[in-house]
Amino acid sequence: MKVPIKRLPHSQDLPLPAYATAGSAGMDLLAAIDGEIGVNPAARVTVPTGLVVALPEGYEAQIRPRSGLALHHGVTLLNAPGTIDSDYRGEIKVIVINLGDTPFRIARG
């Protein structure tokens, strides 16, 4: 199944989501931000991806955290897994929370 992906203007220069390896369970999303976003301990931020998808009726997409970020930095997703419903047509955004004890920086891409 192919799902149409629309890039918003602030993500035109970023690659589309892709599997990192042949055995990857999911595709990596990138941060479509200017500069950096700082996430202080116990803080949460919304990170735009610059992507809009049109899922077929009866399907959903899920956004899941990366285990390495959680283990090494205490950074994870607040509502994991995040659900993208088949009728949602807005920009995909990711809610990130820093459960660690040091600030974490999110850079473009």
PDB file of N, CA and C in Angstrom:
ATOM      1  N   MET A   1       0.844  -1.172   0.000  1.00  0.00           N
ATOM      2  CA  MET A   1       0.000   0.000   0.000  1.00  0.00           C
ATOM      3  C   MET A   1       0.894   1.242   0.000  1.00  0.00           C
ATOM      4  N   LYS A   2       0.568   2.195  -0.831  1.00  0.00           N
ATOM      5  CA  LYS A   2       1.291   3.462  -0.864  1.00  0.00           C
ATOM      6  C   LYS A   2       0.404   4.531  -0.250  1.00  0.00           C
ATOM      7  N   VAL A   3       0.991   5.304   0.654  1.00  0.00           N
ATOM      8  CA  VAL A   3       0.267   6.379   1.331  1.00  0.00           C
ATOM      9  C   VAL A   3       0.804   7.706   0.811  1.00  0.00           C
ATOM     10  N   PRO A   4      -0.071   8.577   0.301  1.00  0.00           N
ATOM     11  CA  PRO A   4       0.392   9.883  -0.166  1.00  0.00           C
ATOM     12  C   PRO A   4       0.952  10.703   1.000  1.00  0.00           C
ATOM     13  N   ILE A   5       2.120  11.292   0.785  1.00  0.00           N
ATOM     14  CA  ILE A   5       2.743  12.158   1.785  1.00  0.00           C
ATOM     15  C   ILE A   5       2.945  13.524   1.158  1.00  0.00           C
ATOM     16  N   LYS A   6       2.435  14.545   1.824  1.00  0.00           N
ATOM     17  CA  LYS A   6       2.603  15.923   1.356  1.00  0.00           C
ATOM     18  C   LYS A   6       3.618  16.610   2.260  1.00  0.00           C
ATOM     19  N   ARG A   7       4.582  17.281   1.630  1.00  0.00           N
ATOM     20  CA  ARG A   7       5.561  18.067   2.387  1.00  0.00           C
ATOM     21  C   ARG A   7       5.074  19.501   2.476  1.00  0.00           C
ATOM     22  N   LEU A   8       5.082  20.036   3.665  1.00  0.00           N
ATOM     23  CA  LEU A   8       4.744  21.445   3.858  1.00  0.00           C
ATOM     24  C   LEU A   8       5.975  22.294   3.539  1.00  0.00           C
ATOM     25  N   PRO A   9       5.782  23.598   3.289  1.00  0.00           N
ATOM     26  CA  PRO A   9       6.906  24.439   2.870  1.00  0.00           C
ATOM     27  C   PRO A   9       8.126  24.383   3.795  1.00  0.00           C
ATOM     28  N   HIS A  10       7.909  24.252   5.102  1.00  0.00           N
ATOM     29  CA  HIS A  10       9.049  24.263   6.026  1.00  0.00           C
ATOM     30  C   HIS A  10       9.792  22.924   6.099  1.00  0.00           C
ATOM     31  N   SER A  11       9.404  21.954   5.259  1.00  0.00           N
ATOM     32  CA  SER A  11      10.126  20.673   5.256  1.00  0.00           C
ATOM     33  C   SER A  11      10.587  20.256   3.858  1.00  0.00           C
ATOM     34  N   GLN A  12      10.511  21.162   2.899  1.00  0.00           N
ATOM     35  CA  GLN A  12      10.828  20.816   1.507  1.00  0.00           C
ATOM     36  C   GLN A  12      12.243  20.274   1.325  1.00  0.00           C
ATOM     37  N   ASP A  13      13.189  20.723   2.142  1.00  0.00           N
ATOM     38  CA  ASP A  13      14.581  20.301   1.988  1.00  0.00           C
ATOM     39  C   ASP A  13      14.922  19.037   2.781  1.00  0.00           C
ATOM     40  N   LEU A  14      13.981  18.524   3.551  1.00  0.00           N
ATOM     41  CA  LEU A  14      14.237  17.335   4.367  1.00  0.00           C
ATOM     42  C   LEU A  14      13.829  16.072   3.612  1.00  0.00           C
ATOM     43  N   PRO A  15      14.531  14.967   3.853  1.00  0.00           N
ATOM     44  CA  PRO A  15      14.130  13.711   3.208  1.00  0.00           C
ATOM     45  C   PRO A  15      12.791  13.213   3.737  1.00  0.00           C
ATOM     46  N   LEU A  16      12.083  12.461   2.920  1.00  0.00           N
ATOM     47  CA  LEU A  16      10.843  11.828   3.360  1.00  0.00           C
ATOM     48  C   LEU A  16      11.167  10.715   4.356  1.00  0.00           C
ATOM     49  N   PRO A  17      10.194  10.321   5.177  1.00  0.00           N
ATOM     50  CA  PRO A  17      10.437   9.213   6.105  1.00  0.00           C
ATOM     51  C   PRO A  17      10.902   7.972   5.340  1.00  0.00           C
ATOM     52  N   ALA A  18      11.833   7.257   5.951  1.00  0.00           N
ATOM     53  CA  ALA A  18      12.381   6.066   5.305  1.00  0.00           C
ATOM     54  C   ALA A  18      12.811   5.067   6.368  1.00  0.00           C
ATOM     55  N   TYR A  19      12.855   3.805   5.978  1.00  0.00           N
ATOM     56  CA  TYR A  19      13.375   2.768   6.861  1.00  0.00           C
ATOM     57  C   TYR A  19      14.894   2.889   6.896  1.00  0.00           C
ATOM     58  N   ALA A  20      15.485   2.858   8.089  1.00  0.00           N
ATOM     59  CA  ALA A  20      16.937   2.981   8.219  1.00  0.00           C
ATOM     60  C   ALA A  20      17.648   1.723   7.722  1.00  0.00           C
ATOM     61  N   THR A  21      17.039   0.564   7.957  1.00  0.00           N
ATOM     62  CA  THR A  21      17.621  -0.704   7.512  1.00  0.00           C
ATOM     63  C   THR A  21      16.505  -1.599   6.979  1.00  0.00           C
ATOM     64  N   ALA A  22      16.889  -2.686   6.355  1.00  0.00           N
ATOM     65  CA  ALA A  22      15.901  -3.629   5.820  1.00  0.00           C
ATOM     66  C   ALA A  22      15.057  -4.249   6.929  1.00  0.00           C
ATOM     67  N   GLY A  23      15.586  -4.330   8.137  1.00  0.00           N
ATOM     68  CA  GLY A  23      14.854  -4.920   9.248  1.00  0.00           C
ATOM     69  C   GLY A  23      14.150  -3.927  10.145  1.00  0.00           C
ATOM     70  N   SER A  24      14.167  -2.661   9.790  1.00  0.00           N
ATOM     71  CA  SER A  24      13.524  -1.638  10.624  1.00  0.00           C
ATOM     72  C   SER A  24      12.017  -1.844  10.674  1.00  0.00           C
ATOM     73  N   ALA A  25      11.454  -1.703  11.873  1.00  0.00           N
ATOM     74  CA  ALA A  25      10.007  -1.863  12.046  1.00  0.00           C
ATOM     75  C   ALA A  25       9.248  -0.605  11.655  1.00  0.00           C
ATOM     76  N   GLY A  26       9.895   0.537  11.730  1.00  0.00           N
ATOM     77  CA  GLY A  26       9.231   1.794  11.418  1.00  0.00           C
ATOM     78  C   GLY A  26      10.166   2.750  10.703  1.00  0.00           C
ATOM     79  N   MET A  27       9.585   3.819  10.201  1.00  0.00           N
ATOM     80  CA  MET A  27      10.347   4.856   9.504  1.00  0.00           C
ATOM     81  C   MET A  27      10.697   5.973  10.479  1.00  0.00           C
ATOM     82  N   ASP A  28      11.819   6.611  10.240  1.00  0.00           N
ATOM     83  CA  ASP A  28      12.237   7.724  11.086  1.00  0.00           C
ATOM     84  C   ASP A  28      11.619   9.024  10.589  1.00  0.00           C
ATOM     85  N   LEU A  29      11.081   9.811  11.533  1.00  0.00           N
ATOM     86  CA  LEU A  29      10.569  11.149  11.238  1.00  0.00           C
ATOM     87  C   LEU A  29      11.640  12.170  11.582  1.00  0.00           C
ATOM     88  N   LEU A  30      11.633  13.295  10.885  1.00  0.00           N
ATOM     89  CA  LEU A  30      12.615  14.348  11.119  1.00  0.00           C
ATOM     90  C   LEU A  30      11.934  15.603  11.639  1.00  0.00           C
ATOM     91  N   ALA A  31      12.690  16.399  12.379  1.00  0.00           N
ATOM     92  CA  ALA A  31      12.181  17.650  12.938  1.00  0.00           C
ATOM     93  C   ALA A  31      12.269  18.753  11.890  1.00  0.00           C
ATOM     94  N   ALA A  32      11.129  19.327  11.524  1.00  0.00           N
ATOM     95  CA  ALA A  32      11.081  20.411  10.537  1.00  0.00           C
ATOM     96  C   ALA A  32      11.032  21.739  11.282  1.00  0.00           C
ATOM     97  N   ILE A  33      12.169  22.080  11.892  1.00  0.00           N
ATOM     98  CA  ILE A  33      12.259  23.300  12.705  1.00  0.00           C
ATOM     99  C   ILE A  33      13.406  24.158  12.198  1.00  0.00           C
ATOM    100  N   ASP A  34      13.349  25.441  12.530  1.00  0.00           N
ATOM    101  CA  ASP A  34      14.465  26.338  12.258  1.00  0.00           C
ATOM    102  C   ASP A  34      15.337  26.372  13.497  1.00  0.00           C
ATOM    103  N   GLY A  35      16.614  26.150  13.340  1.00  0.00           N
ATOM    104  CA  GLY A  35      17.510  26.183  14.487  1.00  0.00           C
ATOM    105  C   GLY A  35      17.327  24.979  15.385  1.00  0.00           C
ATOM    106  N   GLU A  36      17.197  25.255  16.687  1.00  0.00           N
ATOM    107  CA  GLU A  36      17.062  24.189  17.676  1.00  0.00           C
ATOM    108  C   GLU A  36      15.896  24.462  18.612  1.00  0.00           C
ATOM    109  N   ILE A  37      15.399  23.389  19.216  1.00  0.00           N
ATOM    110  CA  ILE A  37      14.427  23.496  20.298  1.00  0.00           C
ATOM    111  C   ILE A  37      15.088  22.897  21.527  1.00  0.00           C
ATOM    112  N   GLY A  38      15.113  23.648  22.617  1.00  0.00           N
ATOM    113  CA  GLY A  38      15.635  23.131  23.873  1.00  0.00           C
ATOM    114  C   GLY A  38      14.510  22.524  24.693  1.00  0.00           C
ATOM    115  N   VAL A  39      14.767  21.350  25.257  1.00  0.00           N
ATOM    116  CA  VAL A  39      13.779  20.688  26.105  1.00  0.00           C
ATOM    117  C   VAL A  39      14.412  20.514  27.480  1.00  0.00           C
ATOM    118  N   ASN A  40      13.994  21.333  28.422  1.00  0.00           N
ATOM    119  CA  ASN A  40      14.532  21.252  29.776  1.00  0.00           C
ATOM    120  C   ASN A  40      13.987  20.027  30.495  1.00  0.00           C
ATOM    121  N   PRO A  41      14.653  19.585  31.567  1.00  0.00           N
ATOM    122  CA  PRO A  41      14.130  18.462  32.342  1.00  0.00           C
ATOM    123  C   PRO A  41      12.685  18.715  32.771  1.00  0.00           C
ATOM    124  N   ALA A  42      11.849  17.704  32.653  1.00  0.00           N
ATOM    125  CA  ALA A  42      10.422  17.729  33.006  1.00  0.00           C
ATOM    126  C   ALA A  42       9.577  18.575  32.054  1.00  0.00           C
ATOM    127  N   ALA A  43      10.182  19.122  31.008  1.00  0.00           N
ATOM    128  CA  ALA A  43       9.430  19.943  30.046  1.00  0.00           C
ATOM    129  C   ALA A  43       8.997  19.090  28.858  1.00  0.00           C
ATOM    130  N   ARG A  44       7.980  19.584  28.167  1.00  0.00           N
ATOM    131  CA  ARG A  44       7.514  18.922  26.950  1.00  0.00           C
ATOM    132  C   ARG A  44       7.358  19.967  25.851  1.00  0.00           C
ATOM    133  N   VAL A  45       7.564  19.536  24.630  1.00  0.00           N
ATOM    134  CA  VAL A  45       7.452  20.414  23.470  1.00  0.00           C
ATOM    135  C   VAL A  45       6.770  19.653  22.338  1.00  0.00           C
ATOM    136  N   THR A  46       6.193  20.404  21.423  1.00  0.00           N
ATOM    137  CA  THR A  46       5.619  19.826  20.214  1.00  0.00           C
ATOM    138  C   THR A  46       6.591  20.089  19.069  1.00  0.00           C
ATOM    139  N   VAL A  47       6.976  19.042  18.375  1.00  0.00           N
ATOM    140  CA  VAL A  47       7.948  19.146  17.288  1.00  0.00           C
ATOM    141  C   VAL A  47       7.238  18.877  15.959  1.00  0.00           C
ATOM    142  N   PRO A  48       7.226  19.861  15.055  1.00  0.00           N
ATOM    143  CA  PRO A  48       6.589  19.656  13.752  1.00  0.00           C
ATOM    144  C   PRO A  48       7.453  18.784  12.836  1.00  0.00           C
ATOM    145  N   THR A  49       6.789  18.006  11.995  1.00  0.00           N
ATOM    146  CA  THR A  49       7.509  17.179  11.020  1.00  0.00           C
ATOM    147  C   THR A  49       7.433  17.757   9.611  1.00  0.00           C
ATOM    148  N   GLY A  50       6.499  18.679   9.391  1.00  0.00           N
ATOM    149  CA  GLY A  50       6.321  19.232   8.054  1.00  0.00           C
ATOM    150  C   GLY A  50       5.641  18.279   7.097  1.00  0.00           C
ATOM    151  N   LEU A  51       4.997  17.238   7.625  1.00  0.00           N
ATOM    152  CA  LEU A  51       4.369  16.221   6.782  1.00  0.00           C
ATOM    153  C   LEU A  51       2.875  16.118   7.043  1.00  0.00           C
ATOM    154  N   VAL A  52       2.136  15.847   5.976  1.00  0.00           N
ATOM    155  CA  VAL A  52       0.703  15.564   6.041  1.00  0.00           C
ATOM    156  C   VAL A  52       0.495  14.260   5.276  1.00  0.00           C
ATOM    157  N   VAL A  53      -0.269  13.335   5.860  1.00  0.00           N
ATOM    158  CA  VAL A  53      -0.530  12.058   5.190  1.00  0.00           C
ATOM    159  C   VAL A  53      -2.025  11.871   4.975  1.00  0.00           C
ATOM    160  N   ALA A  54      -2.360  11.037   4.015  1.00  0.00           N
ATOM    161  CA  ALA A  54      -3.757  10.688   3.740  1.00  0.00           C
ATOM    162  C   ALA A  54      -3.877   9.173   3.855  1.00  0.00           C
ATOM    163  N   LEU A  55      -4.140   8.712   5.067  1.00  0.00           N
ATOM    164  CA  LEU A  55      -4.269   7.275   5.301  1.00  0.00           C
ATOM    165  C   LEU A  55      -5.615   6.771   4.793  1.00  0.00           C
ATOM    166  N   PRO A  56      -5.650   5.566   4.254  1.00  0.00           N
ATOM    167  CA  PRO A  56      -6.929   4.999   3.820  1.00  0.00           C
ATOM    168  C   PRO A  56      -7.841   4.741   5.023  1.00  0.00           C
ATOM    169  N   GLU A  57      -9.130   4.783   4.784  1.00  0.00           N
ATOM    170  CA  GLU A  57     -10.101   4.498   5.842  1.00  0.00           C
ATOM    171  C   GLU A  57      -9.830   3.111   6.426  1.00  0.00           C
ATOM    172  N   GLY A  58      -9.907   3.027   7.745  1.00  0.00           N
ATOM    173  CA  GLY A  58      -9.670   1.758   8.418  1.00  0.00           C
ATOM    174  C   GLY A  58      -8.231   1.534   8.832  1.00  0.00           C
ATOM    175  N   TYR A  59      -7.343   2.474   8.502  1.00  0.00           N
ATOM    176  CA  TYR A  59      -5.935   2.362   8.865  1.00  0.00           C
ATOM    177  C   TYR A  59      -5.569   3.467   9.846  1.00  0.00           C
ATOM    178  N   GLU A  60      -4.466   3.273  10.530  1.00  0.00           N
ATOM    179  CA  GLU A  60      -3.894   4.289  11.399  1.00  0.00           C
ATOM    180  C   GLU A  60      -2.384   4.227  11.264  1.00  0.00           C
ATOM    181  N   ALA A  61      -1.722   5.291  11.666  1.00  0.00           N
ATOM    182  CA  ALA A  61      -0.265   5.294  11.774  1.00  0.00           C
ATOM    183  C   ALA A  61       0.066   5.533  13.235  1.00  0.00           C
ATOM    184  N   GLN A  62       1.210   5.033  13.666  1.00  0.00           N
ATOM    185  CA  GLN A  62       1.628   5.225  15.048  1.00  0.00           C
ATOM    186  C   GLN A  62       2.992   5.880  15.093  1.00  0.00           C
ATOM    187  N   ILE A  63       3.146   6.763  16.064  1.00  0.00           N
ATOM    188  CA  ILE A  63       4.433   7.402  16.317  1.00  0.00           C
ATOM    189  C   ILE A  63       4.953   6.829  17.625  1.00  0.00           C
ATOM    190  N   ARG A  64       6.141   6.257  17.566  1.00  0.00           N
ATOM    191  CA  ARG A  64       6.730   5.598  18.732  1.00  0.00           C
ATOM    192  C   ARG A  64       8.094   6.205  19.044  1.00  0.00           C
ATOM    193  N   PRO A  65       8.491   6.163  20.313  1.00  0.00           N
ATOM    194  CA  PRO A  65       9.789   6.727  20.693  1.00  0.00           C
ATOM    195  C   PRO A  65      10.950   5.829  20.272  1.00  0.00           C
ATOM    196  N   ARG A  66      12.116   6.422  20.217  1.00  0.00           N
ATOM    197  CA  ARG A  66      13.349   5.678  19.961  1.00  0.00           C
ATOM    198  C   ARG A  66      13.919   5.213  21.296  1.00  0.00           C
ATOM    199  N   SER A  67      14.215   3.940  21.417  1.00  0.00           N
ATOM    200  CA  SER A  67      14.690   3.409  22.695  1.00  0.00           C
ATOM    201  C   SER A  67      16.035   3.999  23.103  1.00  0.00           C
ATOM    202  N   GLY A  68      16.887   4.303  22.136  1.00  0.00           N
ATOM    203  CA  GLY A  68      18.191   4.882  22.456  1.00  0.00           C
ATOM    204  C   GLY A  68      18.077   6.262  23.087  1.00  0.00           C
ATOM    205  N   LEU A  69      17.143   7.083  22.606  1.00  0.00           N
ATOM    206  CA  LEU A  69      16.943   8.407  23.207  1.00  0.00           C
ATOM    207  C   LEU A  69      16.460   8.280  24.641  1.00  0.00           C
ATOM    208  N   ALA A  70      15.573   7.337  24.887  1.00  0.00           N
ATOM    209  CA  ALA A  70      15.064   7.142  26.242  1.00  0.00           C
ATOM    210  C   ALA A  70      16.171   6.644  27.166  1.00  0.00           C
ATOM    211  N   LEU A  71      16.941   5.676  26.719  1.00  0.00           N
ATOM    212  CA  LEU A  71      17.995   5.100  27.546  1.00  0.00           C
ATOM    213  C   LEU A  71      19.112   6.093  27.837  1.00  0.00           C
ATOM    214  N   HIS A  72      19.589   6.772  26.815  1.00  0.00           N
ATOM    215  CA  HIS A  72      20.773   7.621  26.969  1.00  0.00           C
ATOM    216  C   HIS A  72      20.477   9.047  27.405  1.00  0.00           C
ATOM    217  N   HIS A  73      19.271   9.554  27.122  1.00  0.00           N
ATOM    218  CA  HIS A  73      18.971  10.957  27.417  1.00  0.00           C
ATOM    219  C   HIS A  73      17.709  11.159  28.242  1.00  0.00           C
ATOM    220  N   GLY A  74      16.921  10.126  28.445  1.00  0.00           N
ATOM    221  CA  GLY A  74      15.665  10.279  29.185  1.00  0.00           C
ATOM    222  C   GLY A  74      14.588  10.982  28.384  1.00  0.00           C
ATOM    223  N   VAL A  75      14.746  11.022  27.062  1.00  0.00           N
ATOM    224  CA  VAL A  75      13.797  11.717  26.190  1.00  0.00           C
ATOM    225  C   VAL A  75      12.895  10.679  25.526  1.00  0.00           C
ATOM    226  N   THR A  76      11.589  10.931  25.592  1.00  0.00           N
ATOM    227  CA  THR A  76      10.628   9.998  25.018  1.00  0.00           C
ATOM    228  C   THR A  76       9.412  10.765  24.511  1.00  0.00           C
ATOM    229  N   LEU A  77       8.398  10.049  24.080  1.00  0.00           N
ATOM    230  CA  LEU A  77       7.163  10.675  23.611  1.00  0.00           C
ATOM    231  C   LEU A  77       6.124  10.611  24.711  1.00  0.00           C
ATOM    232  N   LEU A  78       5.392  11.691  24.869  1.00  0.00           N
ATOM    233  CA  LEU A  78       4.445  11.791  25.975  1.00  0.00           C
ATOM    234  C   LEU A  78       3.264  10.855  25.807  1.00  0.00           C
ATOM    235  N   ASN A  79       2.749  10.726  24.620  1.00  0.00           N
ATOM    236  CA  ASN A  79       1.551   9.908  24.393  1.00  0.00           C
ATOM    237  C   ASN A  79       1.870   8.709  23.507  1.00  0.00           C
ATOM    238  N   ALA A  80       2.853   7.933  23.924  1.00  0.00           N
ATOM    239  CA  ALA A  80       3.308   6.827  23.086  1.00  0.00           C
ATOM    240  C   ALA A  80       2.426   5.597  23.238  1.00  0.00           C
ATOM    241  N   PRO A  81       2.025   4.961  22.165  1.00  0.00           N
ATOM    242  CA  PRO A  81       2.252   5.456  20.811  1.00  0.00           C
ATOM    243  C   PRO A  81       1.260   6.554  20.446  1.00  0.00           C
ATOM    244  N   GLY A  82       1.736   7.531  19.722  1.00  0.00           N
ATOM    245  CA  GLY A  82       0.846   8.560  19.194  1.00  0.00           C
ATOM    246  C   GLY A  82       0.092   7.993  18.002  1.00  0.00           C
ATOM    247  N   THR A  83      -1.192   8.238  17.941  1.00  0.00           N
ATOM    248  CA  THR A  83      -2.024   7.684  16.875  1.00  0.00           C
ATOM    249  C   THR A  83      -2.399   8.762  15.865  1.00  0.00           C
ATOM    250  N   ILE A  84      -2.216   8.453  14.595  1.00  0.00           N
ATOM    251  CA  ILE A  84      -2.679   9.319  13.514  1.00  0.00           C
ATOM    252  C   ILE A  84      -3.859   8.598  12.869  1.00  0.00           C
ATOM    253  N   ASP A  85      -5.040   9.161  13.030  1.00  0.00           N
ATOM    254  CA  ASP A  85      -6.259   8.552  12.498  1.00  0.00           C
ATOM    255  C   ASP A  85      -6.346   8.720  10.986  1.00  0.00           C
ATOM    256  N   SER A  86      -7.132   7.857  10.354  1.00  0.00           N
ATOM    257  CA  SER A  86      -7.253   7.885   8.896  1.00  0.00           C
ATOM    258  C   SER A  86      -7.885   9.169   8.377  1.00  0.00           C
ATOM    259  N   ASP A  87      -8.667   9.866   9.199  1.00  0.00           N
ATOM    260  CA  ASP A  87      -9.309  11.099   8.725  1.00  0.00           C
ATOM    261  C   ASP A  87      -8.556  12.367   9.124  1.00  0.00           C
ATOM    262  N   TYR A  88      -7.393  12.238   9.766  1.00  0.00           N
ATOM    263  CA  TYR A  88      -6.609  13.420  10.148  1.00  0.00           C
ATOM    264  C   TYR A  88      -5.819  13.910   8.945  1.00  0.00           C
ATOM    265  N   ARG A  89      -5.938  15.197   8.635  1.00  0.00           N
ATOM    266  CA  ARG A  89      -5.239  15.759   7.481  1.00  0.00           C
ATOM    267  C   ARG A  89      -4.362  16.954   7.848  1.00  0.00           C
ATOM    268  N   GLY A  90      -4.076  17.128   9.130  1.00  0.00           N
ATOM    269  CA  GLY A  90      -3.193  18.206   9.562  1.00  0.00           C
ATOM    270  C   GLY A  90      -1.741  17.751   9.580  1.00  0.00           C
ATOM    271  N   GLU A  91      -0.867  18.682   9.932  1.00  0.00           N
ATOM    272  CA  GLU A  91       0.556  18.361  10.035  1.00  0.00           C
ATOM    273  C   GLU A  91       0.790  17.367  11.172  1.00  0.00           C
ATOM    274  N   ILE A  92       1.624  16.390  10.913  1.00  0.00           N
ATOM    275  CA  ILE A  92       2.016  15.449  11.961  1.00  0.00           C
ATOM    276  C   ILE A  92       3.000  16.162  12.878  1.00  0.00           C
ATOM    277  N   LYS A  93       2.687  16.155  14.168  1.00  0.00           N
ATOM    278  CA  LYS A  93       3.570  16.738  15.179  1.00  0.00           C
ATOM    279  C   LYS A  93       3.819  15.695  16.255  1.00  0.00           C
ATOM    280  N   VAL A  94       4.964  15.793  16.891  1.00  0.00           N
ATOM    281  CA  VAL A  94       5.380  14.814  17.889  1.00  0.00           C
ATOM    282  C   VAL A  94       5.530  15.520  19.233  1.00  0.00           C
ATOM    283  N   ILE A  95       4.899  14.965  20.275  1.00  0.00           N
ATOM    284  CA  ILE A  95       5.000  15.542  21.620  1.00  0.00           C
ATOM    285  C   ILE A  95       6.156  14.856  22.343  1.00  0.00           C
ATOM    286  N   VAL A  96       7.209  15.616  22.600  1.00  0.00           N
ATOM    287  CA  VAL A  96       8.428  15.102  23.221  1.00  0.00           C
ATOM    288  C   VAL A  96       8.485  15.566  24.668  1.00  0.00           C
ATOM    289  N   ILE A  97       8.908  14.677  25.570  1.00  0.00           N
ATOM    290  CA  ILE A  97       9.100  15.031  26.974  1.00  0.00           C
ATOM    291  C   ILE A  97      10.503  14.609  27.403  1.00  0.00           C
ATOM    292  N   ASN A  98      11.114  15.443  28.220  1.00  0.00           N
ATOM    293  CA  ASN A  98      12.446  15.157  28.748  1.00  0.00           C
ATOM    294  C   ASN A  98      12.302  14.673  30.186  1.00  0.00           C
ATOM    295  N   LEU A  99      12.464  13.387  30.399  1.00  0.00           N
ATOM    296  CA  LEU A  99      12.405  12.805  31.736  1.00  0.00           C
ATOM    297  C   LEU A  99      13.789  12.708  32.369  1.00  0.00           C
ATOM    298  N   GLY A 100      14.795  13.183  31.656  1.00  0.00           N
ATOM    299  CA  GLY A 100      16.164  13.160  32.163  1.00  0.00           C
ATOM    300  C   GLY A 100      16.428  14.320  33.102  1.00  0.00           C
ATOM    301  N   ASP A 101      17.691  14.456  33.507  1.00  0.00           N
ATOM    302  CA  ASP A 101      18.047  15.519  34.444  1.00  0.00           C
ATOM    303  C   ASP A 101      18.910  16.611  33.823  1.00  0.00           C
ATOM    304  N   THR A 102      19.092  16.557  32.502  1.00  0.00           N
ATOM    305  CA  THR A 102      19.828  17.609  31.807  1.00  0.00           C
ATOM    306  C   THR A 102      19.024  18.071  30.593  1.00  0.00           C
ATOM    307  N   PRO A 103      19.211  19.327  30.178  1.00  0.00           N
ATOM    308  CA  PRO A 103      18.504  19.815  28.985  1.00  0.00           C
ATOM    309  C   PRO A 103      18.883  18.989  27.749  1.00  0.00           C
ATOM    310  N   PHE A 104      17.932  18.877  26.824  1.00  0.00           N
ATOM    311  CA  PHE A 104      18.145  18.138  25.583  1.00  0.00           C
ATOM    312  C   PHE A 104      17.837  19.064  24.421  1.00  0.00           C
ATOM    313  N   ARG A 105      18.655  19.023  23.387  1.00  0.00           N
ATOM    314  CA  ARG A 105      18.472  19.877  22.214  1.00  0.00           C
ATOM    315  C   ARG A 105      17.990  19.056  21.025  1.00  0.00           C
ATOM    316  N   ILE A 106      16.968  19.574  20.360  1.00  0.00           N
ATOM    317  CA  ILE A 106      16.475  18.970  19.121  1.00  0.00           C
ATOM    318  C   ILE A 106      16.860  19.907  17.989  1.00  0.00           C
ATOM    319  N   ALA A 107      17.572  19.378  17.001  1.00  0.00           N
ATOM    320  CA  ALA A 107      18.016  20.178  15.861  1.00  0.00           C
ATOM    321  C   ALA A 107      17.191  19.822  14.627  1.00  0.00           C
ATOM    322  N   ARG A 108      17.232  20.685  13.647  1.00  0.00           N
ATOM    323  CA  ARG A 108      16.534  20.422  12.382  1.00  0.00           C
ATOM    324  C   ARG A 108      17.027  19.106  11.793  1.00  0.00           C
ATOM    325  N   GLY A 109      16.096  18.339  11.296  1.00  0.00           N
ATOM    326  CA  GLY A 109      16.440  17.049  10.714  1.00  0.00           C
ATOM    327  C   GLY A 109      16.514  16.025  11.774  1.00  0.00           C
TER     328      GLY A 109
END
